[in-house]
Amino acid sequence: MMAQIIDGKSFAARLRLRIAADVVTLASRGITPGLAVVLVGEDPASQVYVRSKGRMTREVGMTSFEHRLPAETDQETLLALIAQLNADAAVNGILVQLPLPPHMDEAAVINAIAPDKDVDGFHILNVGRLATGQKAMVPCTPLGCLMLLRDHLGTLSGRNAVVIGRSNIVGKPMAQLLLRDSATVTVAHSRTADLPALCRQADILVAAVGRPNFVQGAWIKPGATVIDVGINRTEEGLVGDVHQASAMPVAGALTPVPGGVGPMTIACLLANTLTATRRAAGLPDPEGLTP
Ligand code: NDP
């Protein structure tokens, strides 16, 4: 039997409709969520991301503020802009597009964002809040993976989860979220011994490696739920970190690339902006959009 395809694209579309409905409700209270995206430099991939983030922000009825600064901007200027956005009541979420030019200190810039407006969830306070089970802003990609997993599996409690990758953006927060849902979590990385054997024990396998077609079908436990976070541009087009053709006959369910985790990331950015807006107004968190 072939794996069920976990359709992140349509899940994300439904999520955006839900968010748009909540934005309408907020409008009746005179509140319009605002998301500020800051891009430093002309990196082509970043420009594409920033454009689509702006478009989707407007589509759900939020206000999009875009700030484009030249690559040679000094850090003080960027920090001054962040301070201005922190103080602006019309701005509920702030996202600084990464990577920053090499002359900037990425951690210092991210930690200058007001934690409650840190819709990427990368501020050190949000990292700590997530790790200690407190109300946090949660990184968008792992939040999207969590939503897909919960939707597909119901409870994650007691399941064996293996996360391949230990980045601050995907792997580590993904592991925290799975742990929070009472999965038994192992984080693998480039020094992990016998990765295929480890993967074969996983009921939930999350691949966030950045290597095209890396995870083979023979590594997958029959019936496992496989989340492919990878986005790799190759001569054959966009491919994930999982070798989809060999995974399909083994896995129970699998996210495709494209159309799996990718669309969830931007939808979760909008979800986080909505959450930040509601928290700033003293309203309860939107149901199902936070861990
Ligand atoms: P990083 O490069 O920061 O991290 C990759 C991780 O994979 C590292 O922890 C690394 O281990 C591990 N790794 C590398 N080689 C191996 C190996 N041979 N065996 C086991 N582990 C290995 O990547 P990101 O976490 O930022 O991104 C991962 C992937 O997800 C990329 O393809 C990226 O494009 C994609 N991505 C997709 C998003 C989306 O919206 N769908 C959003 C963000 C990322 P070590 O730490 O030991 O070096």
JSON list of C-alpha atoms in Angstrom, two decimals, residues 21-246:
[
{"chain": "A", "resi": 21, "resn": "ALA", "atom": "CA", "xyz": [-12.01, 34.99, 9.67]},
{"chain": "A", "resi": 22, "resn": "ASP", "atom": "CA", "xyz": [-10.36, 35.85, 12.99]},
{"chain": "A", "resi": 23, "resn": "VAL", "atom": "CA", "xyz": [-8.93, 39.04, 11.46]},
{"chain": "A", "resi": 24, "resn": "VAL", "atom": "CA", "xyz": [-12.48, 40.06, 10.52]},
{"chain": "A", "resi": 25, "resn": "THR", "atom": "CA", "xyz": [-13.59, 39.47, 14.12]},
{"chain": "A", "resi": 26, "resn": "LEU", "atom": "CA", "xyz": [-10.70, 41.61, 15.39]},
{"chain": "A", "resi": 27, "resn": "ALA", "atom": "CA", "xyz": [-11.64, 44.38, 12.94]},
{"chain": "A", "resi": 28, "resn": "SER", "atom": "CA", "xyz": [-14.97, 44.72, 14.73]},
{"chain": "A", "resi": 29, "resn": "ARG", "atom": "CA", "xyz": [-12.93, 45.67, 17.82]},
{"chain": "A", "resi": 30, "resn": "GLY", "atom": "CA", "xyz": [-10.93, 48.17, 15.78]},
{"chain": "A", "resi": 31, "resn": "ILE", "atom": "CA", "xyz": [-7.82, 45.95, 15.66]},
{"chain": "A", "resi": 32, "resn": "THR", "atom": "CA", "xyz": [-5.86, 45.17, 12.47]},
{"chain": "A", "resi": 33, "resn": "PRO", "atom": "CA", "xyz": [-2.86, 42.85, 12.91]},
{"chain": "A", "resi": 34, "resn": "GLY", "atom": "CA", "xyz": [0.32, 44.24, 11.37]},
{"chain": "A", "resi": 35, "resn": "LEU", "atom": "CA", "xyz": [3.40, 42.30, 10.30]},
{"chain": "A", "resi": 36, "resn": "ALA", "atom": "CA", "xyz": [6.69, 44.07, 9.55]},
{"chain": "A", "resi": 37, "resn": "VAL", "atom": "CA", "xyz": [9.23, 42.23, 7.43]},
{"chain": "A", "resi": 38, "resn": "VAL", "atom": "CA", "xyz": [12.77, 43.58, 7.24]},
{"chain": "A", "resi": 39, "resn": "LEU", "atom": "CA", "xyz": [15.06, 42.55, 4.40]},
{"chain": "A", "resi": 40, "resn": "VAL", "atom": "CA", "xyz": [18.71, 43.58, 4.36]},
{"chain": "A", "resi": 41, "resn": "GLY", "atom": "CA", "xyz": [20.46, 43.10, 1.02]},
{"chain": "A", "resi": 42, "resn": "GLU", "atom": "CA", "xyz": [19.38, 41.67, -2.33]},
{"chain": "A", "resi": 43, "resn": "ASP", "atom": "CA", "xyz": [19.60, 37.89, -1.82]},
{"chain": "A", "resi": 44, "resn": "PRO", "atom": "CA", "xyz": [17.26, 36.58, -4.58]},
{"chain": "A", "resi": 45, "resn": "ALA", "atom": "CA", "xyz": [15.72, 33.75, -2.52]},
{"chain": "A", "resi": 46, "resn": "SER", "atom": "CA", "xyz": [15.08, 36.13, 0.39]},
{"chain": "A", "resi": 47, "resn": "GLN", "atom": "CA", "xyz": [13.42, 38.62, -1.98]},
{"chain": "A", "resi": 48, "resn": "VAL", "atom": "CA", "xyz": [11.04, 35.91, -3.19]},
{"chain": "A", "resi": 49, "resn": "TYR", "atom": "CA", "xyz": [10.21, 34.90, 0.42]},
{"chain": "A", "resi": 50, "resn": "VAL", "atom": "CA", "xyz": [9.61, 38.51, 1.49]},
{"chain": "A", "resi": 51, "resn": "ARG", "atom": "CA", "xyz": [7.36, 39.18, -1.50]},
{"chain": "A", "resi": 52, "resn": "SER", "atom": "CA", "xyz": [5.19, 36.14, -0.86]},
{"chain": "A", "resi": 53, "resn": "LYS", "atom": "CA", "xyz": [5.04, 36.85, 2.88]},
{"chain": "A", "resi": 54, "resn": "GLY", "atom": "CA", "xyz": [3.79, 40.38, 2.09]},
{"chain": "A", "resi": 55, "resn": "ARG", "atom": "CA", "xyz": [1.19, 39.11, -0.37]},
{"chain": "A", "resi": 56, "resn": "MET", "atom": "CA", "xyz": [-0.18, 36.44, 1.98]},
{"chain": "A", "resi": 57, "resn": "THR", "atom": "CA", "xyz": [-0.25, 38.91, 4.89]},
{"chain": "A", "resi": 58, "resn": "ARG", "atom": "CA", "xyz": [-2.46, 41.23, 2.88]},
{"chain": "A", "resi": 59, "resn": "GLU", "atom": "CA", "xyz": [-4.61, 38.32, 1.65]},
{"chain": "A", "resi": 60, "resn": "VAL", "atom": "CA", "xyz": [-5.71, 37.47, 5.20]},
{"chain": "A", "resi": 61, "resn": "GLY", "atom": "CA", "xyz": [-6.55, 41.12, 5.87]},
{"chain": "A", "resi": 62, "resn": "MET", "atom": "CA", "xyz": [-3.49, 42.04, 7.91]},
{"chain": "A", "resi": 63, "resn": "THR", "atom": "CA", "xyz": [-1.31, 45.08, 7.28]},
{"chain": "A", "resi": 64, "resn": "SER", "atom": "CA", "xyz": [2.09, 44.34, 5.74]},
{"chain": "A", "resi": 65, "resn": "PHE", "atom": "CA", "xyz": [4.98, 46.70, 6.43]},
{"chain": "A", "resi": 66, "resn": "GLU", "atom": "CA", "xyz": [8.04, 46.03, 4.28]},
{"chain": "A", "resi": 67, "resn": "HIS", "atom": "CA", "xyz": [11.43, 47.53, 5.01]},
{"chain": "A", "resi": 68, "resn": "ARG", "atom": "CA", "xyz": [14.20, 46.97, 2.48]},
{"chain": "A", "resi": 69, "resn": "LEU", "atom": "CA", "xyz": [17.67, 48.09, 3.43]},
{"chain": "A", "resi": 70, "resn": "PRO", "atom": "CA", "xyz": [20.81, 47.95, 1.27]},
{"chain": "A", "resi": 71, "resn": "ALA", "atom": "CA", "xyz": [23.35, 45.17, 1.95]},
{"chain": "A", "resi": 72, "resn": "GLU", "atom": "CA", "xyz": [25.90, 47.67, 3.28]},
{"chain": "A", "resi": 73, "resn": "THR", "atom": "CA", "xyz": [23.53, 49.00, 6.00]},
{"chain": "A", "resi": 74, "resn": "ASP", "atom": "CA", "xyz": [25.35, 49.15, 9.34]},
{"chain": "A", "resi": 75, "resn": "GLN", "atom": "CA", "xyz": [24.02, 47.25, 12.33]},
{"chain": "A", "resi": 76, "resn": "GLU", "atom": "CA", "xyz": [23.18, 50.41, 14.29]},
{"chain": "A", "resi": 77, "resn": "THR", "atom": "CA", "xyz": [20.78, 51.51, 11.55]},
{"chain": "A", "resi": 78, "resn": "LEU", "atom": "CA", "xyz": [19.08, 48.10, 11.57]},
{"chain": "A", "resi": 79, "resn": "LEU", "atom": "CA", "xyz": [18.82, 48.14, 15.38]},
{"chain": "A", "resi": 80, "resn": "ALA", "atom": "CA", "xyz": [17.32, 51.64, 15.24]},
{"chain": "A", "resi": 81, "resn": "LEU", "atom": "CA", "xyz": [14.67, 50.40, 12.79]},
{"chain": "A", "resi": 82, "resn": "ILE", "atom": "CA", "xyz": [13.88, 47.44, 15.06]},
{"chain": "A", "resi": 83, "resn": "ALA", "atom": "CA", "xyz": [13.53, 49.78, 18.05]},
{"chain": "A", "resi": 84, "resn": "GLN", "atom": "CA", "xyz": [11.12, 51.90, 16.04]},
{"chain": "A", "resi": 85, "resn": "LEU", "atom": "CA", "xyz": [9.06, 48.82, 15.08]},
{"chain": "A", "resi": 86, "resn": "ASN", "atom": "CA", "xyz": [9.11, 47.57, 18.70]},
{"chain": "A", "resi": 87, "resn": "ALA", "atom": "CA", "xyz": [7.54, 50.87, 19.77]},
{"chain": "A", "resi": 88, "resn": "ASP", "atom": "CA", "xyz": [4.96, 51.01, 16.95]},
{"chain": "A", "resi": 89, "resn": "ALA", "atom": "CA", "xyz": [1.53, 49.84, 18.20]},
{"chain": "A", "resi": 90, "resn": "ALA", "atom": "CA", "xyz": [0.42, 49.12, 14.60]},
{"chain": "A", "resi": 91, "resn": "VAL", "atom": "CA", "xyz": [3.15, 46.48, 14.31]},
{"chain": "A", "resi": 92, "resn": "ASN", "atom": "CA", "xyz": [2.30, 43.22, 16.09]},
{"chain": "A", "resi": 93, "resn": "GLY", "atom": "CA", "xyz": [4.89, 41.01, 14.48]},
{"chain": "A", "resi": 94, "resn": "ILE", "atom": "CA", "xyz": [8.47, 41.69, 13.37]},
{"chain": "A", "resi": 95, "resn": "LEU", "atom": "CA", "xyz": [10.45, 39.37, 11.14]},
{"chain": "A", "resi": 96, "resn": "VAL", "atom": "CA", "xyz": [14.03, 40.02, 10.09]},
{"chain": "A", "resi": 97, "resn": "GLN", "atom": "CA", "xyz": [14.70, 37.89, 7.01]},
{"chain": "A", "resi": 98, "resn": "LEU", "atom": "CA", "xyz": [17.74, 35.66, 7.45]},
{"chain": "A", "resi": 99, "resn": "PRO", "atom": "CA", "xyz": [20.51, 35.30, 6.50]},
{"chain": "A", "resi": 100, "resn": "LEU", "atom": "CA", "xyz": [21.81, 38.77, 7.32]},
{"chain": "A", "resi": 101, "resn": "PRO", "atom": "CA", "xyz": [24.94, 40.12, 5.59]},
{"chain": "A", "resi": 102, "resn": "PRO", "atom": "CA", "xyz": [28.13, 38.73, 7.18]},
{"chain": "A", "resi": 103, "resn": "HIS", "atom": "CA", "xyz": [29.10, 42.02, 8.90]},
{"chain": "A", "resi": 104, "resn": "MET", "atom": "CA", "xyz": [26.03, 41.78, 11.15]},
{"chain": "A", "resi": 105, "resn": "ASP", "atom": "CA", "xyz": [25.68, 39.87, 14.41]},
{"chain": "A", "resi": 106, "resn": "GLU", "atom": "CA", "xyz": [22.56, 37.79, 13.77]},
{"chain": "A", "resi": 107, "resn": "ALA", "atom": "CA", "xyz": [21.95, 36.91, 17.43]},
{"chain": "A", "resi": 108, "resn": "ALA", "atom": "CA", "xyz": [22.23, 40.55, 18.54]},
{"chain": "A", "resi": 109, "resn": "VAL", "atom": "CA", "xyz": [19.75, 41.63, 15.86]},
{"chain": "A", "resi": 110, "resn": "ILE", "atom": "CA", "xyz": [17.21, 38.88, 16.65]},
{"chain": "A", "resi": 111, "resn": "ASN", "atom": "CA", "xyz": [17.48, 39.53, 20.39]},
{"chain": "A", "resi": 112, "resn": "ALA", "atom": "CA", "xyz": [16.75, 43.22, 19.80]},
{"chain": "A", "resi": 113, "resn": "ILE", "atom": "CA", "xyz": [13.22, 42.35, 18.64]},
{"chain": "A", "resi": 114, "resn": "ALA", "atom": "CA", "xyz": [10.59, 42.69, 21.38]},
{"chain": "A", "resi": 115, "resn": "PRO", "atom": "CA", "xyz": [10.00, 39.02, 22.37]},
{"chain": "A", "resi": 116, "resn": "ASP", "atom": "CA", "xyz": [6.22, 39.34, 22.14]},
{"chain": "A", "resi": 117, "resn": "LYS", "atom": "CA", "xyz": [6.55, 40.60, 18.53]},
{"chain": "A", "resi": 118, "resn": "ASP", "atom": "CA", "xyz": [9.10, 37.93, 17.60]},
{"chain": "A", "resi": 119, "resn": "VAL", "atom": "CA", "xyz": [6.85, 35.99, 15.22]},
{"chain": "A", "resi": 120, "resn": "ASP", "atom": "CA", "xyz": [9.77, 33.84, 14.03]},
{"chain": "A", "resi": 121, "resn": "GLY", "atom": "CA", "xyz": [10.28, 32.60, 17.61]},
{"chain": "A", "resi": 122, "resn": "PHE", "atom": "CA", "xyz": [14.06, 32.94, 17.42]},
{"chain": "A", "resi": 123, "resn": "HIS", "atom": "CA", "xyz": [14.54, 35.39, 20.32]},
{"chain": "A", "resi": 124, "resn": "ILE", "atom": "CA", "xyz": [16.46, 33.81, 23.17]},
{"chain": "A", "resi": 125, "resn": "LEU", "atom": "CA", "xyz": [13.51, 34.41, 25.53]},
{"chain": "A", "resi": 126, "resn": "ASN", "atom": "CA", "xyz": [11.12, 32.53, 23.26]},
{"chain": "A", "resi": 127, "resn": "VAL", "atom": "CA", "xyz": [13.61, 29.68, 22.90]},
{"chain": "A", "resi": 128, "resn": "GLY", "atom": "CA", "xyz": [13.76, 29.46, 26.70]},
{"chain": "A", "resi": 129, "resn": "ARG", "atom": "CA", "xyz": [10.00, 29.75, 27.09]},
{"chain": "A", "resi": 130, "resn": "LEU", "atom": "CA", "xyz": [9.43, 26.92, 24.62]},
{"chain": "A", "resi": 131, "resn": "ALA", "atom": "CA", "xyz": [12.04, 24.75, 26.34]},
{"chain": "A", "resi": 132, "resn": "THR", "atom": "CA", "xyz": [10.45, 25.31, 29.75]},
{"chain": "A", "resi": 133, "resn": "GLY", "atom": "CA", "xyz": [6.84, 24.88, 28.60]},
{"chain": "A", "resi": 134, "resn": "GLN", "atom": "CA", "xyz": [5.88, 28.54, 28.97]},
{"chain": "A", "resi": 135, "resn": "LYS", "atom": "CA", "xyz": [3.77, 30.61, 26.58]},
{"chain": "A", "resi": 136, "resn": "ALA", "atom": "CA", "xyz": [6.17, 31.37, 23.72]},
{"chain": "A", "resi": 137, "resn": "MET", "atom": "CA", "xyz": [6.26, 32.49, 20.13]},
{"chain": "A", "resi": 138, "resn": "VAL", "atom": "CA", "xyz": [7.13, 29.22, 18.35]},
{"chain": "A", "resi": 139, "resn": "PRO", "atom": "CA", "xyz": [9.26, 28.96, 15.17]},
{"chain": "A", "resi": 140, "resn": "CYS", "atom": "CA", "xyz": [6.97, 28.70, 12.15]},
{"chain": "A", "resi": 141, "resn": "THR", "atom": "CA", "xyz": [8.33, 25.62, 10.35]},
{"chain": "A", "resi": 142, "resn": "PRO", "atom": "CA", "xyz": [8.26, 23.24, 13.33]},
{"chain": "A", "resi": 143, "resn": "LEU", "atom": "CA", "xyz": [4.90, 24.68, 14.41]},
{"chain": "A", "resi": 144, "resn": "GLY", "atom": "CA", "xyz": [3.56, 23.81, 10.95]},
{"chain": "A", "resi": 145, "resn": "CYS", "atom": "CA", "xyz": [5.00, 20.28, 11.21]},
{"chain": "A", "resi": 146, "resn": "LEU", "atom": "CA", "xyz": [3.35, 19.87, 14.62]},
{"chain": "A", "resi": 147, "resn": "MET", "atom": "CA", "xyz": [-0.03, 20.92, 13.23]},
{"chain": "A", "resi": 148, "resn": "LEU", "atom": "CA", "xyz": [0.25, 18.40, 10.39]},
{"chain": "A", "resi": 149, "resn": "LEU", "atom": "CA", "xyz": [1.30, 15.62, 12.78]},
{"chain": "A", "resi": 150, "resn": "ARG", "atom": "CA", "xyz": [-1.53, 16.32, 15.22]},
{"chain": "A", "resi": 151, "resn": "ASP", "atom": "CA", "xyz": [-4.03, 16.49, 12.39]},
{"chain": "A", "resi": 152, "resn": "HIS", "atom": "CA", "xyz": [-2.87, 13.18, 10.97]},
{"chain": "A", "resi": 153, "resn": "LEU", "atom": "CA", "xyz": [-2.16, 11.20, 14.14]},
{"chain": "A", "resi": 154, "resn": "GLY", "atom": "CA", "xyz": [-4.32, 12.78, 16.81]},
{"chain": "A", "resi": 155, "resn": "THR", "atom": "CA", "xyz": [-2.21, 12.27, 19.91]},
{"chain": "A", "resi": 156, "resn": "LEU", "atom": "CA", "xyz": [1.58, 12.07, 19.67]},
{"chain": "A", "resi": 157, "resn": "SER", "atom": "CA", "xyz": [1.89, 10.80, 23.24]},
{"chain": "A", "resi": 158, "resn": "GLY", "atom": "CA", "xyz": [4.16, 7.78, 23.67]},
{"chain": "A", "resi": 159, "resn": "ARG", "atom": "CA", "xyz": [5.20, 7.64, 20.03]},
{"chain": "A", "resi": 160, "resn": "ASN", "atom": "CA", "xyz": [8.85, 7.29, 19.08]},
{"chain": "A", "resi": 161, "resn": "ALA", "atom": "CA", "xyz": [9.96, 10.39, 17.19]},
{"chain": "A", "resi": 162, "resn": "VAL", "atom": "CA", "xyz": [13.29, 10.87, 15.44]},
{"chain": "A", "resi": 163, "resn": "VAL", "atom": "CA", "xyz": [14.23, 14.36, 14.25]},
{"chain": "A", "resi": 164, "resn": "ILE", "atom": "CA", "xyz": [17.16, 14.46, 11.83]},
{"chain": "A", "resi": 165, "resn": "GLY", "atom": "CA", "xyz": [18.79, 17.88, 12.16]},
{"chain": "A", "resi": 166, "resn": "ARG", "atom": "CA", "xyz": [19.62, 20.05, 15.18]},
{"chain": "A", "resi": 167, "resn": "SER", "atom": "CA", "xyz": [19.39, 23.58, 13.81]},
{"chain": "A", "resi": 168, "resn": "ASN", "atom": "CA", "xyz": [17.95, 26.35, 15.97]},
{"chain": "A", "resi": 169, "resn": "ILE", "atom": "CA", "xyz": [15.38, 27.07, 13.26]},
{"chain": "A", "resi": 170, "resn": "VAL", "atom": "CA", "xyz": [13.96, 23.59, 12.69]},
{"chain": "A", "resi": 171, "resn": "GLY", "atom": "CA", "xyz": [15.52, 20.58, 14.45]},
{"chain": "A", "resi": 172, "resn": "LYS", "atom": "CA", "xyz": [15.79, 21.79, 18.05]},
{"chain": "A", "resi": 173, "resn": "PRO", "atom": "CA", "xyz": [12.39, 23.52, 18.31]},
{"chain": "A", "resi": 174, "resn": "MET", "atom": "CA", "xyz": [10.79, 20.55, 16.52]},
{"chain": "A", "resi": 175, "resn": "ALA", "atom": "CA", "xyz": [12.22, 18.24, 19.18]},
{"chain": "A", "resi": 176, "resn": "GLN", "atom": "CA", "xyz": [10.92, 20.55, 21.93]},
{"chain": "A", "resi": 177, "resn": "LEU", "atom": "CA", "xyz": [7.43, 20.58, 20.46]},
{"chain": "A", "resi": 178, "resn": "LEU", "atom": "CA", "xyz": [7.33, 16.79, 20.11]},
{"chain": "A", "resi": 179, "resn": "LEU", "atom": "CA", "xyz": [8.56, 16.41, 23.67]},
{"chain": "A", "resi": 180, "resn": "ARG", "atom": "CA", "xyz": [5.89, 18.82, 24.85]},
{"chain": "A", "resi": 181, "resn": "ASP", "atom": "CA", "xyz": [3.31, 16.52, 23.22]},
{"chain": "A", "resi": 182, "resn": "SER", "atom": "CA", "xyz": [4.83, 13.58, 25.15]},
{"chain": "A", "resi": 183, "resn": "ALA", "atom": "CA", "xyz": [6.51, 11.83, 22.22]},
{"chain": "A", "resi": 184, "resn": "THR", "atom": "CA", "xyz": [9.78, 10.04, 23.01]},
{"chain": "A", "resi": 185, "resn": "VAL", "atom": "CA", "xyz": [12.25, 12.13, 21.05]},
{"chain": "A", "resi": 186, "resn": "THR", "atom": "CA", "xyz": [15.69, 11.44, 19.62]},
{"chain": "A", "resi": 187, "resn": "VAL", "atom": "CA", "xyz": [17.58, 14.16, 17.76]},
{"chain": "A", "resi": 188, "resn": "ALA", "atom": "CA", "xyz": [20.01, 12.91, 15.10]},
{"chain": "A", "resi": 189, "resn": "HIS", "atom": "CA", "xyz": [22.73, 14.89, 13.35]},
{"chain": "A", "resi": 190, "resn": "SER", "atom": "CA", "xyz": [25.84, 14.46, 11.22]},
{"chain": "A", "resi": 191, "resn": "ARG", "atom": "CA", "xyz": [27.69, 12.55, 13.97]},
{"chain": "A", "resi": 192, "resn": "THR", "atom": "CA", "xyz": [24.87, 10.11, 14.73]},
{"chain": "A", "resi": 193, "resn": "ALA", "atom": "CA", "xyz": [25.99, 6.47, 14.54]},
{"chain": "A", "resi": 194, "resn": "ASP", "atom": "CA", "xyz": [23.93, 4.15, 12.33]},
{"chain": "A", "resi": 195, "resn": "LEU", "atom": "CA", "xyz": [21.28, 6.66, 11.35]},
{"chain": "A", "resi": 196, "resn": "PRO", "atom": "CA", "xyz": [19.29, 4.14, 9.23]},
{"chain": "A", "resi": 197, "resn": "ALA", "atom": "CA", "xyz": [18.84, 1.82, 12.26]},
{"chain": "A", "resi": 198, "resn": "LEU", "atom": "CA", "xyz": [17.76, 4.74, 14.44]},
{"chain": "A", "resi": 199, "resn": "CYS", "atom": "CA", "xyz": [15.26, 5.94, 11.83]},
{"chain": "A", "resi": 200, "resn": "ARG", "atom": "CA", "xyz": [13.76, 2.44, 11.58]},
{"chain": "A", "resi": 201, "resn": "GLN", "atom": "CA", "xyz": [12.56, 2.79, 15.19]},
{"chain": "A", "resi": 202, "resn": "ALA", "atom": "CA", "xyz": [10.65, 6.00, 14.47]},
{"chain": "A", "resi": 203, "resn": "ASP", "atom": "CA", "xyz": [6.87, 6.14, 14.42]},
{"chain": "A", "resi": 204, "resn": "ILE", "atom": "CA", "xyz": [7.36, 9.80, 13.52]},
{"chain": "A", "resi": 205, "resn": "LEU", "atom": "CA", "xyz": [10.34, 10.74, 11.36]},
{"chain": "A", "resi": 206, "resn": "VAL", "atom": "CA", "xyz": [11.12, 14.40, 10.72]},
{"chain": "A", "resi": 207, "resn": "ALA", "atom": "CA", "xyz": [13.87, 15.09, 8.18]},
{"chain": "A", "resi": 208, "resn": "ALA", "atom": "CA", "xyz": [15.43, 18.57, 8.36]},
{"chain": "A", "resi": 209, "resn": "VAL", "atom": "CA", "xyz": [18.86, 17.89, 6.89]},
{"chain": "A", "resi": 210, "resn": "GLY", "atom": "CA", "xyz": [19.26, 19.97, 3.75]},
{"chain": "A", "resi": 211, "resn": "ARG", "atom": "CA", "xyz": [20.43, 17.04, 1.60]},
{"chain": "A", "resi": 212, "resn": "PRO", "atom": "CA", "xyz": [18.38, 16.04, -1.44]},
{"chain": "A", "resi": 213, "resn": "ASN", "atom": "CA", "xyz": [16.75, 12.58, -1.27]},
{"chain": "A", "resi": 214, "resn": "PHE", "atom": "CA", "xyz": [18.84, 11.70, 1.80]},
{"chain": "A", "resi": 215, "resn": "VAL", "atom": "CA", "xyz": [16.44, 9.48, 3.77]},
{"chain": "A", "resi": 216, "resn": "GLN", "atom": "CA", "xyz": [15.86, 6.17, 1.97]},
{"chain": "A", "resi": 217, "resn": "GLY", "atom": "CA", "xyz": [12.73, 4.05, 2.05]},
{"chain": "A", "resi": 218, "resn": "ALA", "atom": "CA", "xyz": [14.73, 1.22, 3.63]},
{"chain": "A", "resi": 219, "resn": "TRP", "atom": "CA", "xyz": [15.37, 3.47, 6.67]},
{"chain": "A", "resi": 220, "resn": "ILE", "atom": "CA", "xyz": [11.66, 3.96, 7.36]},
{"chain": "A", "resi": 221, "resn": "LYS", "atom": "CA", "xyz": [9.61, 1.88, 9.79]},
{"chain": "A", "resi": 222, "resn": "PRO", "atom": "CA", "xyz": [6.61, 0.44, 7.90]},
{"chain": "A", "resi": 223, "resn": "GLY", "atom": "CA", "xyz": [3.59, 2.65, 8.55]},
{"chain": "A", "resi": 224, "resn": "ALA", "atom": "CA", "xyz": [5.59, 5.56, 10.00]},
{"chain": "A", "resi": 225, "resn": "THR", "atom": "CA", "xyz": [4.52, 9.17, 9.56]},
{"chain": "A", "resi": 226, "resn": "VAL", "atom": "CA", "xyz": [7.26, 11.03, 7.70]},
{"chain": "A", "resi": 227, "resn": "ILE", "atom": "CA", "xyz": [7.60, 14.80, 7.64]},
{"chain": "A", "resi": 228, "resn": "ASP", "atom": "CA", "xyz": [9.99, 16.06, 4.97]},
{"chain": "A", "resi": 229, "resn": "VAL", "atom": "CA", "xyz": [11.14, 19.58, 5.84]},
{"chain": "A", "resi": 230, "resn": "GLY", "atom": "CA", "xyz": [13.87, 19.74, 3.18]},
{"chain": "A", "resi": 231, "resn": "ILE", "atom": "CA", "xyz": [13.76, 22.19, 0.32]},
{"chain": "A", "resi": 232, "resn": "ASN", "atom": "CA", "xyz": [16.59, 21.45, -2.08]},
{"chain": "A", "resi": 233, "resn": "ARG", "atom": "CA", "xyz": [16.94, 22.97, -5.51]},
{"chain": "A", "resi": 234, "resn": "THR", "atom": "CA", "xyz": [18.40, 20.35, -7.87]},
{"chain": "A", "resi": 235, "resn": "GLU", "atom": "CA", "xyz": [18.58, 19.82, -11.62]},
{"chain": "A", "resi": 236, "resn": "GLU", "atom": "CA", "xyz": [15.43, 17.70, -11.28]},
{"chain": "A", "resi": 237, "resn": "GLY", "atom": "CA", "xyz": [13.65, 20.63, -9.62]},
{"chain": "A", "resi": 238, "resn": "LEU", "atom": "CA", "xyz": [12.65, 21.09, -5.98]},
{"chain": "A", "resi": 239, "resn": "VAL", "atom": "CA", "xyz": [13.20, 17.95, -3.90]},
{"chain": "A", "resi": 240, "resn": "GLY", "atom": "CA", "xyz": [12.99, 17.15, -0.20]},
{"chain": "A", "resi": 241, "resn": "ASP", "atom": "CA", "xyz": [15.35, 15.42, 2.21]},
{"chain": "A", "resi": 242, "resn": "VAL", "atom": "CA", "xyz": [13.40, 12.16, 1.82]},
{"chain": "A", "resi": 243, "resn": "HIS", "atom": "CA", "xyz": [13.70, 9.95, -1.24]},
{"chain": "A", "resi": 244, "resn": "GLN", "atom": "CA", "xyz": [10.00, 10.06, -1.96]},
{"chain": "A", "resi": 245, "resn": "ALA", "atom": "CA", "xyz": [9.83, 7.20, -4.50]},
{"chain": "A", "resi": 246, "resn": "SER", "atom": "CA", "xyz": [11.35, 4.63, -2.12]}
]
